[in-house]
Short mmCIF file of C-alpha atoms (C1' of nucleotides) in Angstrom, two decimals:
data_model
loop_
_atom_site.label_atom_id
_atom_site.label_comp_id
_atom_site.label_asym_id
_atom_site.label_seq_id
_atom_site.Cartn_x
_atom_site.Cartn_y
_atom_site.Cartn_z
CA MET V 23 -64.55 -75.62 -75.65
CA THR V 24 -63.86 -78.93 -77.89
CA ARG V 25 -63.40 -77.56 -81.34
CA PRO V 26 -65.89 -74.63 -81.72
CA THR V 27 -64.78 -73.74 -85.42
CA PHE V 28 -63.25 -76.92 -86.60
CA ARG V 29 -65.72 -77.40 -88.74
CA ALA V 30 -66.25 -73.64 -89.90
CA GLU V 31 -62.63 -73.76 -91.02
CA SER V 32 -61.69 -77.16 -92.21
CA LEU V 33 -60.62 -77.33 -96.29
CA GLY V 34 -62.69 -80.48 -97.18
CA TYR V 35 -65.79 -79.01 -95.45
CA ARG V 36 -65.40 -75.80 -96.84
CA VAL V 37 -64.42 -76.97 -100.53
CA ASN V 38 -67.55 -79.65 -100.48
CA ASP V 39 -69.73 -76.43 -99.34
CA LEU V 40 -68.51 -74.48 -102.55
CA ALA V 41 -68.96 -77.60 -104.72
CA ARG V 42 -72.39 -77.94 -103.99
CA LEU V 43 -73.29 -74.28 -103.94
CA LEU V 44 -71.59 -73.81 -107.95
CA ALA V 45 -73.49 -77.02 -108.83
CA HIS V 46 -76.99 -75.63 -107.58
CA ALA V 47 -76.42 -72.60 -109.37
CA LEU V 48 -75.30 -74.52 -112.56
CA ARG V 49 -78.18 -76.54 -112.25
CA ASP V 50 -80.71 -73.64 -112.33
CA ARG V 51 -78.93 -72.18 -115.26
CA ILE V 52 -78.62 -75.41 -117.55
CA ALA V 53 -82.00 -76.90 -116.90
CA PRO V 54 -83.90 -74.96 -119.76
CA PHE V 55 -81.65 -76.45 -122.06
CA GLY V 56 -82.65 -80.32 -120.52
CA VAL V 57 -79.15 -80.67 -119.00
CA VAL V 58 -78.08 -81.50 -115.40
CA PRO V 59 -74.43 -80.50 -113.75
CA GLY V 60 -73.41 -84.41 -114.03
CA GLN V 61 -73.50 -84.58 -117.46
CA PHE V 62 -71.78 -81.04 -118.16
CA PRO V 63 -68.25 -82.93 -117.88
CA GLN V 64 -68.99 -85.24 -120.65
CA LEU V 65 -70.42 -82.85 -122.84
CA LEU V 66 -67.78 -80.69 -122.91
CA ALA V 67 -65.19 -83.27 -123.37
CA LEU V 68 -66.87 -84.73 -126.36
CA TYR V 69 -67.37 -80.62 -127.42
CA GLU V 70 -63.16 -80.75 -127.46
CA GLU V 71 -63.11 -84.43 -129.22
CA ASP V 72 -66.31 -86.26 -130.56
CA GLY V 73 -66.40 -90.07 -130.80
CA LEU V 74 -64.58 -91.07 -127.99
CA THR V 75 -64.79 -94.51 -125.91
CA GLN V 76 -66.14 -94.30 -122.68
CA ALA V 77 -62.70 -95.69 -121.07
CA GLU V 78 -61.58 -92.53 -122.40
CA LEU V 79 -64.32 -90.51 -121.67
CA CYS V 80 -63.42 -91.72 -118.11
CA ARG V 81 -59.79 -90.54 -118.11
CA ARG V 82 -60.53 -87.38 -119.22
CA VAL V 83 -63.16 -86.22 -117.04
CA ARG V 84 -61.56 -88.63 -114.05
CA VAL V 85 -64.61 -90.33 -112.58
CA GLU V 86 -65.46 -94.03 -112.51
CA GLN V 87 -66.30 -96.43 -114.94
CA PRO V 88 -69.57 -97.24 -113.70
CA THR V 89 -70.42 -93.66 -113.22
CA MET V 90 -69.58 -92.93 -116.52
CA ALA V 91 -71.88 -95.95 -117.60
CA ASN V 92 -74.65 -94.78 -115.89
CA THR V 93 -74.29 -91.32 -116.90
CA LEU V 94 -73.69 -91.87 -120.32
CA SER V 95 -77.33 -94.28 -120.25
CA ARG V 96 -79.22 -91.18 -118.87
CA MET V 97 -77.73 -89.14 -121.70
CA GLU V 98 -78.57 -91.18 -124.45
CA ARG V 99 -81.86 -91.74 -122.80
CA ASP V 100 -82.53 -87.84 -122.84
CA GLY V 101 -80.78 -87.20 -126.77
CA LEU V 102 -77.60 -86.09 -125.79
CA VAL V 103 -75.11 -88.72 -126.93
CA THR V 104 -75.57 -92.08 -128.96
CA ARG V 105 -73.49 -95.38 -128.63
CA ALA V 106 -72.48 -97.01 -131.30
CA PRO V 107 -70.43 -100.23 -131.33
CA ASP V 108 -66.70 -99.81 -132.83
CA PRO V 109 -66.52 -101.78 -135.58
CA ALA V 110 -62.64 -102.20 -134.65
CA ASP V 111 -63.20 -103.59 -131.21
CA GLY V 112 -65.85 -105.66 -130.36
CA ARG V 113 -65.86 -104.39 -126.69
CA ARG V 114 -65.77 -100.92 -127.33
CA SER V 115 -68.64 -98.73 -128.27
CA LEU V 116 -68.01 -95.03 -129.47
CA VAL V 117 -69.77 -92.14 -127.57
CA HIS V 118 -71.30 -89.21 -130.18
CA LEU V 119 -72.97 -85.86 -129.69
CA THR V 120 -76.51 -85.48 -130.80
CA VAL V 121 -77.25 -83.02 -133.06
CA ARG V 122 -79.24 -81.48 -130.23
CA ALA V 123 -76.06 -81.59 -127.91
CA ARG V 124 -74.09 -79.63 -130.43
CA MET V 125 -77.13 -77.01 -130.75
CA ILE V 126 -76.94 -76.02 -127.13
CA GLU V 127 -72.98 -75.73 -126.88
CA ASP V 128 -72.73 -72.20 -126.92
CA ASP V 129 -75.93 -71.78 -124.71
CA LEU V 130 -74.02 -74.31 -121.88
CA VAL V 131 -70.93 -72.54 -121.99
CA SER V 132 -72.61 -69.67 -121.44
CA ALA V 133 -74.24 -70.58 -118.70
CA ALA V 134 -71.54 -72.28 -116.64
CA SER V 135 -69.20 -69.22 -117.33
CA SER V 136 -72.10 -67.14 -116.01
CA VAL V 137 -71.92 -69.19 -113.02
CA ASN V 138 -68.14 -68.58 -112.58
CA VAL V 139 -68.45 -65.09 -113.36
CA ASP V 140 -71.11 -64.37 -110.72
CA ALA V 141 -69.44 -66.57 -107.94
CA THR V 142 -66.12 -64.67 -108.43
CA ARG V 143 -67.36 -61.20 -108.72
CA GLY V 144 -65.89 -58.70 -106.53
CA VAL V 145 -62.99 -60.78 -106.08
CA GLU V 146 -59.58 -59.31 -107.11
CA GLN V 147 -57.82 -60.98 -110.21
CA GLU V 148 -54.92 -61.86 -108.78
CA ARG V 149 -56.39 -62.95 -105.35
CA LEU V 150 -58.24 -65.58 -107.45
CA SER V 151 -55.34 -66.30 -109.98
CA THR V 152 -53.97 -67.25 -106.48
CA PHE V 153 -56.76 -69.26 -105.81
CA MET V 154 -56.98 -71.26 -109.15
CA ALA V 155 -53.33 -71.94 -108.83
CA VAL V 156 -53.39 -73.38 -105.01
CA LEU V 157 -56.38 -75.25 -106.16
CA ALA V 158 -54.14 -76.93 -108.77
CA GLU V 159 -51.58 -77.58 -106.33
CA LEU V 160 -54.14 -79.45 -103.90
CA VAL V 161 -55.64 -81.52 -106.71
CA ASP V 162 -52.03 -82.38 -107.19
CA ASN V 163 -51.14 -83.23 -103.61
CA LEU V 164 -54.28 -85.43 -103.57
CA GLU V 165 -54.50 -87.38 -107.03
CA GLY V 166 -50.55 -87.75 -107.09
CA ARG V 167 -48.85 -89.86 -105.07
CA PRO V 168 -50.55 -91.23 -101.27
CA ALA V 169 -47.93 -88.41 -100.11
CA ALA V 170 -45.35 -89.89 -97.81
CA SER V 171 -42.55 -88.08 -95.78
CA PRO V 172 -41.73 -84.61 -97.90
CA SER V 173 -40.74 -83.09 -94.52
CA VAL V 174 -36.91 -82.87 -95.31
CA ALA V 175 -35.88 -82.43 -99.06
CA ASP V 176 -37.97 -83.99 -101.54
CA GLY V 177 -35.29 -84.67 -104.17
CA GLY V 178 -33.96 -88.45 -105.09
CA SER V 179 -37.24 -89.86 -104.63
CA THR V 180 -38.15 -92.45 -106.79
CA PRO V 181 -34.65 -93.13 -108.03
CA MET M 10 -60.43 -74.95 -131.53
CA THR M 11 -64.15 -74.83 -129.82
CA ARG M 12 -62.81 -74.38 -126.36
CA PRO M 13 -59.94 -77.06 -125.61
CA THR M 14 -59.43 -75.63 -122.37
CA PHE M 15 -62.44 -74.14 -120.85
CA ARG M 16 -62.87 -77.87 -119.08
CA ALA M 17 -59.74 -77.26 -117.51
CA GLU M 18 -60.06 -73.83 -116.21
CA SER M 19 -63.26 -73.68 -115.13
CA LEU M 20 -63.64 -73.10 -111.66
CA GLY M 21 -66.97 -75.03 -111.12
CA TYR M 22 -64.93 -78.03 -112.51
CA ARG M 23 -62.09 -77.49 -110.49
CA VAL M 24 -63.80 -77.43 -107.30
CA ASN M 25 -65.75 -80.57 -107.88
CA ASP M 26 -62.72 -82.56 -108.77
CA LEU M 27 -61.13 -81.07 -105.47
CA ALA M 28 -64.06 -81.82 -103.68
CA ARG M 29 -64.53 -85.53 -104.83
CA LEU M 30 -60.91 -86.01 -103.93
CA LEU M 31 -60.98 -84.58 -100.47
CA ALA M 32 -63.90 -86.72 -99.91
CA HIS M 33 -61.93 -89.94 -101.16
CA ALA M 34 -59.47 -89.34 -98.88
CA LEU M 35 -61.28 -88.83 -95.69
CA ARG M 36 -63.44 -91.74 -96.78
CA ASP M 37 -60.16 -93.99 -96.44
CA ARG M 38 -59.01 -92.66 -93.26
CA ILE M 39 -62.37 -92.70 -91.46
CA ALA M 40 -63.48 -95.90 -92.81
CA PRO M 41 -62.00 -97.92 -89.76
CA PHE M 42 -63.92 -96.39 -87.47
CA GLY M 43 -67.18 -97.23 -89.15
CA VAL M 44 -67.98 -93.42 -90.03
CA VAL M 45 -68.54 -92.04 -93.97
CA PRO M 46 -67.66 -88.42 -95.26
CA GLY M 47 -71.59 -87.47 -95.29
CA GLN M 48 -71.86 -88.05 -91.80
CA PHE M 49 -68.91 -86.09 -90.77
CA PRO M 50 -70.17 -82.55 -90.92
CA GLN M 51 -73.32 -83.58 -88.36
CA LEU M 52 -71.02 -85.12 -85.91
CA LEU M 53 -68.93 -82.20 -86.00
CA ALA M 54 -72.40 -80.20 -85.41
CA LEU M 55 -73.16 -82.12 -82.69
CA TYR M 56 -69.81 -82.33 -81.09
CA GLU M 57 -69.88 -78.78 -80.72
CA GLU M 58 -73.31 -78.88 -79.46
CA ASP M 59 -75.29 -82.02 -78.39
CA GLY M 60 -79.19 -82.57 -78.65
CA LEU M 61 -79.97 -80.10 -81.53
CA THR M 62 -83.08 -80.57 -83.53
CA GLN M 63 -83.12 -81.86 -86.80
CA ALA M 64 -84.19 -78.19 -88.58
CA GLU M 65 -81.39 -76.63 -86.52
CA LEU M 66 -78.48 -79.19 -87.75
CA CYS M 67 -80.03 -78.52 -91.20
CA ARG M 68 -79.24 -75.40 -90.43
CA ARG M 69 -75.73 -75.65 -88.98
CA VAL M 70 -74.51 -77.73 -91.99
CA ARG M 71 -76.53 -76.38 -94.69
CA VAL M 72 -78.02 -79.56 -96.37
CA GLU M 73 -81.56 -79.53 -96.96
CA GLN M 74 -84.11 -81.28 -94.57
CA PRO M 75 -84.60 -84.46 -96.37
CA THR M 76 -81.15 -85.08 -96.99
CA MET M 77 -80.53 -84.99 -93.30
CA ALA M 78 -83.87 -87.13 -92.21
CA ASN M 79 -81.72 -89.92 -94.44
CA THR M 80 -78.20 -88.88 -93.01
CA LEU M 81 -79.68 -89.10 -89.55
CA SER M 82 -81.53 -92.33 -90.48
CA ARG M 83 -77.92 -94.13 -91.39
CA MET M 84 -76.19 -92.76 -88.20
CA GLU M 85 -78.82 -94.21 -85.93
CA ARG M 86 -78.56 -97.31 -87.82
CA ASP M 87 -75.18 -97.09 -87.52
CA GLY M 88 -75.02 -96.25 -83.67
CA LEU M 89 -73.64 -92.72 -83.73
CA VAL M 90 -76.73 -91.00 -82.67
CA THR M 91 -80.39 -91.14 -81.16
CA ARG M 92 -83.54 -89.31 -81.92
CA ALA M 93 -85.53 -88.81 -78.54
CA PRO M 94 -89.06 -86.79 -79.16
CA ASP M 95 -88.79 -83.34 -77.64
CA PRO M 96 -91.28 -83.52 -74.96
CA ALA M 97 -91.88 -79.78 -75.22
CA ASP M 98 -92.73 -79.98 -78.74
CA GLY M 99 -94.02 -82.27 -80.50
CA ARG M 100 -93.33 -82.41 -83.56
CA ARG M 101 -89.49 -82.05 -83.08
CA SER M 102 -87.22 -84.51 -82.25
CA LEU M 103 -83.92 -84.27 -80.41
CA VAL M 104 -80.32 -85.61 -82.14
CA HIS M 105 -77.88 -86.77 -79.27
CA LEU M 106 -74.46 -88.65 -79.72
CA THR M 107 -73.80 -91.87 -78.79
CA VAL M 108 -71.08 -92.90 -76.61
CA ARG M 109 -69.56 -94.78 -79.40
CA ALA M 110 -69.54 -91.42 -81.50
CA ARG M 111 -67.98 -89.16 -78.24
CA MET M 112 -65.35 -92.07 -78.12
CA ILE M 113 -63.63 -91.60 -81.51
CA GLU M 114 -64.27 -87.66 -81.79
CA ASP M 115 -60.38 -87.28 -81.63
CA ASP M 116 -59.86 -89.88 -84.22
CA LEU M 117 -61.96 -88.34 -86.32
CA VAL M 118 -60.79 -84.87 -86.32
CA SER M 119 -57.38 -86.14 -86.45
CA ALA M 120 -58.30 -87.89 -89.82
CA ALA M 121 -59.53 -85.09 -90.89
CA SER M 122 -56.69 -83.01 -90.10
CA SER M 123 -54.24 -85.42 -91.58
CA VAL M 124 -56.56 -84.83 -94.88
CA ASN M 125 -55.99 -80.98 -94.92
CA VAL M 126 -52.40 -81.58 -93.73
CA ASP M 127 -51.78 -83.91 -96.88
CA ALA M 128 -53.89 -81.63 -99.23
CA THR M 129 -52.13 -78.76 -98.42
CA ARG M 130 -48.56 -80.14 -98.09
CA GLY M 131 -46.27 -77.87 -99.93
CA VAL M 132 -48.24 -74.77 -100.10
CA GLU M 133 -47.04 -71.44 -98.84
CA GLN M 134 -49.12 -70.52 -95.50
CA GLU M 135 -49.64 -67.00 -97.41
CA ARG M 136 -50.89 -68.39 -100.81
CA LEU M 137 -53.36 -70.60 -98.43
CA SER M 138 -54.35 -68.18 -96.64
CA THR M 139 -55.33 -66.24 -99.52
CA PHE M 140 -56.97 -69.77 -100.95
CA MET M 141 -59.26 -69.78 -97.91
CA ALA M 142 -60.37 -66.59 -98.10
CA VAL M 143 -61.48 -66.10 -101.51
CA LEU M 144 -63.17 -69.58 -101.01
CA ALA M 145 -65.27 -67.83 -98.23
CA GLU M 146 -65.92 -65.04 -100.98
CA LEU M 147 -66.59 -67.46 -103.32
CA VAL M 148 -69.55 -68.98 -101.17
CA ASP M 149 -70.59 -65.72 -99.75
CA ASN M 150 -71.49 -64.63 -103.23
CA LEU M 151 -73.19 -68.13 -104.26
CA GLU M 152 -75.25 -67.98 -101.04
CA GLY M 153 -76.44 -64.41 -100.59
CA ARG M 154 -78.66 -62.87 -102.83
CA PRO M 155 -78.84 -64.10 -106.53
CA ALA M 156 -76.82 -61.59 -107.72
CA ALA M 157 -78.90 -58.70 -109.91
CA SER M 158 -77.33 -55.76 -111.78
CA PRO M 159 -73.91 -55.62 -110.27
CA SER M 160 -72.31 -52.98 -112.50
CA VAL M 161 -74.31 -49.94 -111.53
CA ALA M 162 -75.45 -49.44 -108.28
CA ASP M 163 -77.62 -51.83 -106.20
CA GLY M 164 -79.95 -49.63 -104.39
CA GLY M 165 -83.46 -48.55 -105.17
CA SER M 166 -84.49 -52.33 -106.42
CA THR M 167 -87.62 -54.30 -105.23
CA PRO M 168 -89.00 -51.29 -103.95
"C1'" DC O 13 -57.30 -123.88 -132.58
"C1'" DC O 14 -57.30 -123.08 -127.61
"C1'" DT O 15 -56.44 -121.54 -123.70
"C1'" DC O 16 -55.02 -116.74 -120.68
"C1'" DG O 17 -54.46 -112.87 -119.20
"C1'" DG O 18 -56.05 -107.89 -120.11
"C1'" DT O 19 -59.37 -104.66 -121.38
"C1'" DG O 20 -64.26 -102.83 -122.04
"C1'" DG O 21 -68.53 -102.65 -120.61
"C1'" DA O 22 -72.83 -103.65 -117.83
"C1'" DT O 23 -75.08 -104.28 -112.97
"C1'" DA O 24 -75.90 -104.60 -108.16
"C1'" DG O 25 -75.79 -102.24 -104.65
"C1'" DC O 26 -75.10 -97.98 -101.44
"C1'" DA O 27 -74.47 -93.00 -100.01
"C1'" DT O 28 -75.23 -88.48 -100.51
"C1'" DG O 29 -77.41 -84.56 -102.35
"C1'" DC O 30 -81.69 -82.38 -104.60
"C1'" DT O 31 -86.77 -81.22 -105.10
"C1'" DA O 32 -91.54 -82.30 -104.49
"C1'" DT O 33 -95.30 -83.95 -101.61
"C1'" DG O 34 -97.64 -85.42 -97.57
"C1'" DC O 35 -98.95 -85.28 -92.56
"C1'" DA O 36 -98.61 -83.94 -87.86
"C1'" DC O 37 -98.37 -81.03 -84.17
"C1'" DA O 38 -98.02 -75.82 -82.49
"C1'" DA O 39 -99.98 -71.57 -82.28
"C1'" DG O 40 -102.49 -67.45 -83.05
"C1'" DA O 41 -106.86 -65.57 -85.37
"C1'" DC O 42 -111.80 -65.62 -85.01
"C1'" DG D 8 -113.57 -73.99 -79.47
"C1'" DT D 9 -112.18 -74.46 -84.36
"C1'" DC D 10 -109.24 -72.96 -88.19
"C1'" DT D 11 -105.66 -71.25 -90.56
"C1'" DT D 12 -100.69 -71.17 -91.18
"C1'" DG D 13 -96.73 -72.75 -90.42
"C1'" DT D 14 -93.20 -75.49 -88.87
"C1'" DG D 15 -90.80 -79.91 -88.30
"C1'" DC D 16 -90.44 -84.29 -90.46
"C1'" DA D 17 -90.51 -88.71 -93.35
"C1'" DT D 18 -91.21 -90.45 -97.67
"C1'" DA D 19 -90.83 -90.89 -102.86
"C1'" DG D 20 -88.25 -90.42 -106.60
"C1'" DC D 21 -84.39 -88.71 -108.76
"C1'" DA D 22 -79.14 -87.86 -110.08
"C1'" DT D 23 -74.25 -88.75 -109.05
"C1'" DG D 24 -70.72 -90.92 -107.11
"C1'" DC D 25 -68.29 -95.10 -105.15
"C1'" DT D 26 -66.94 -100.28 -105.14
"C1'" DA D 27 -67.19 -104.59 -105.86
"C1'" DT D 28 -68.20 -108.06 -109.57
"C1'" DC D 29 -69.49 -110.35 -113.72
"C1'" DC D 30 -69.51 -111.13 -118.72
"C1'" DA D 31 -67.85 -110.54 -123.45
"C1'" DC D 32 -64.03 -109.75 -126.43
"C1'" DC D 33 -59.32 -108.84 -127.99
"C1'" DG D 34 -54.55 -110.48 -128.39
"C1'" DA D 35 -50.67 -113.54 -126.98
"C1'" DG D 36 -48.87 -118.10 -126.44
"C1'" DG D 37 -48.58 -122.78 -126.50
#
DNA sequence: CCTCGGTGGATAGCATGCTATGCACAAGAC
DNA sequence: GTCTTGTGCATAGCATGCTATCCACCGAGG
């Protein structure tokens, strides 16, 4: 046998699977509101604070700038946001939610919550807490440093 | 405050983040071999069993058929697989690995393993086991039934 | 003022994923 | 034998994500 279960056991493989399933479930539930999953992080960030610049949105939702530019264009097309030039800086434009986007906030958050609830149905609370904590650790490992040699002690590094 | 932390705490949000980070890390490490992350599941499935049909590949890696058709076209273009008509059934074609694809198997598996190792560095084994187990439960919840009425009994529906 | 490096944003080009269709072939109904 | 149904695959069209570039504007140095 080669590695008959590597695929099934690989972290990356399974996480990718789960991400697609979650996105699919979310898509189904927010379609009635004329929103697609890729617009969700931007909307949530703007619900938290409106009138951000594109660059600031990139930092908060952690996607690359061209991705954000394209997504915002679609959101503008779909009547979710408007882009107005920043009077204080000719390079920037400020992204604002439309009235429509604000009106569907509760619906969207409910839809997303229901996906999370469905996905975690039957999972013990403590195990779920561990899951979320480990998830955060994995993200930290991957986005923090590219990881060097951690085998020994970890003190004294980056002097 | 509206929901200042819903975004940061949402399962779907975090899982999507992690999936992109993992894919990015994998991309960096397999680029030298002329392979991209989206080809990985197909390669692993074919390493397990060569000569599958496109439909069977779809079932095993769980992507939709048009996605598979496009991915296989790119893999064919990149010299990783060949598609030969099935003599036993005029509709089907059988997907076979090329010599080149077989030669880089060990490198690819090593690269993927190293991503998993890096991502899980410093995570206790038991917590990691819980993580993987919960991950599987979440996938089951989402892909099983669309979930109906969970609170009471589930018998008697769809008479 | 003018040049320059840095930042903000847009565009081009590509990989992955999806849904919706269309067409070819297989296999059974008649 | 033909017709109907189902299966396998391709294509069109779109959403998301990325990298690589390019242009425009800001602010500091001269």
